[in-house]
Amino acid sequence: MRDEAALIAEFARDERLPPAFSDLAARLHRPLAARIAAWTATAERRPLVVGVCGPQGSGKSTLTALLAWLLEARDLRAAVLSIDDLYLSHAARQALAREVHPLLATRGVPGTHDPALGVAVLEALGQPGPVVLPRFDKARDDPAPEAERPVFDGPADIVLLEGWCVGARPQPAPLLADPINRLEREEDADGLWRGYANAALAGPYRSLFQRLDRLVLLLAPDFEVVRRWRGQQEERLRQRLIAQGRDPDLAMDETQLDRFVAHYERLTRWIAEDLPAAADVVLRLDAERRPAETF
Ligand SMILES: Nc1ncnc2c1ncn2[C@@H]1O[C@H](COP(=O)(O)OP(=O)(O)OP(=O)(O)O)[C@@H](O)[C@H]1O
Ligand SMILES: O=C(O)[C@H](O)CO
């Protein structure tokens, strides 16, 4: 097995993470990778599918990327998939916006992904041979062209499926009655949009989430912190666009961001209430993304 400390240092450098990250990785990522390896050893089917659910900007893609490195160092083949890569195209969401509800134009809530694509990719990852993984380009707000999609050489031992609503269960109908923020009050007064998202969770998303063997749940201190974390993400996107010589205004400004995260508020709050009881590992993060408990 490759030296984990050296691997973590390399990862932190590549990802430009703060110096304190190495300590965190020793307390969190290393033991979590060991736990996932142990789950894999006793799993009844391959690949073992581990869901990583956490609010926007909570650090899911960083966590899963490092876990994949650590698992590979243990000679386990680990693929990472994000539910964000299953978003419907811009045109498909525009069609939903016309036909069902205007708020479905914005990517995010259940109903704006293609869960059947996720099921098909998980299935393909269980077979030998190359699998072209889906990729969504947030600056274009559209799936990336095939040439930009990564290829995983299957079969995978483990798939880490990360996303802000991975494993979410529908809300009981009475909880849908009252709007929870201004967006819902002003633009979904009759509850059609939130009802559609909830029905999607109860329907097509169930087939994807039923495939999860294990669930790791990250929780934010509160929704204000989620807004801040998501803002940091967008700032990174802006910097990346500048570095690539692309238009930085493809990233959202503060007003757009407030409206964007309002779409996520209901389900983010519901997940924090409902999923801890169902998760295998629950990590309560502070505002600096540090878990309160040692693992
Ligand atoms: N443990 C950490 N310490 C400090 N910074 C971190 C840590 N984990 C992640 N970050 C930084 O926080 C930001 C968000 O992380 P990441 O992209 O992993 O979040 P995410 O949950 O996948 O977000 P999204 O749901 O929007 O895709 C990134 O800039 C990342 O470098
Ligand atoms: O950018 C997005 O699509 C949301 O923040 C979910 O990750």
Short mmCIF file of N, CA, C and O in Angstrom, two decimals, residues 127 169 189-190:
data_model
loop_
_atom_site.label_atom_id
_atom_site.label_comp_id
_atom_site.label_asym_id
_atom_site.label_seq_id
_atom_site.Cartn_x
_atom_site.Cartn_y
_atom_site.Cartn_z
N GLN A 127 -19.19 -3.85 -14.93
CA GLN A 127 -18.70 -4.73 -16.00
C GLN A 127 -17.26 -4.37 -16.38
O GLN A 127 -16.85 -3.22 -16.21
N ARG A 169 -35.15 11.12 0.90
CA ARG A 169 -36.45 10.46 0.83
C ARG A 169 -37.53 11.55 0.71
O ARG A 169 -37.32 12.68 1.16
N ALA A 189 -46.60 29.43 -5.03
CA ALA A 189 -47.63 29.62 -3.99
C ALA A 189 -48.54 28.39 -3.90
O ALA A 189 -48.93 27.99 -2.80
N ASP A 190 -48.83 27.76 -5.04
CA ASP A 190 -49.76 26.60 -5.01
C ASP A 190 -49.03 25.27 -4.76
O ASP A 190 -49.66 24.22 -4.68
#
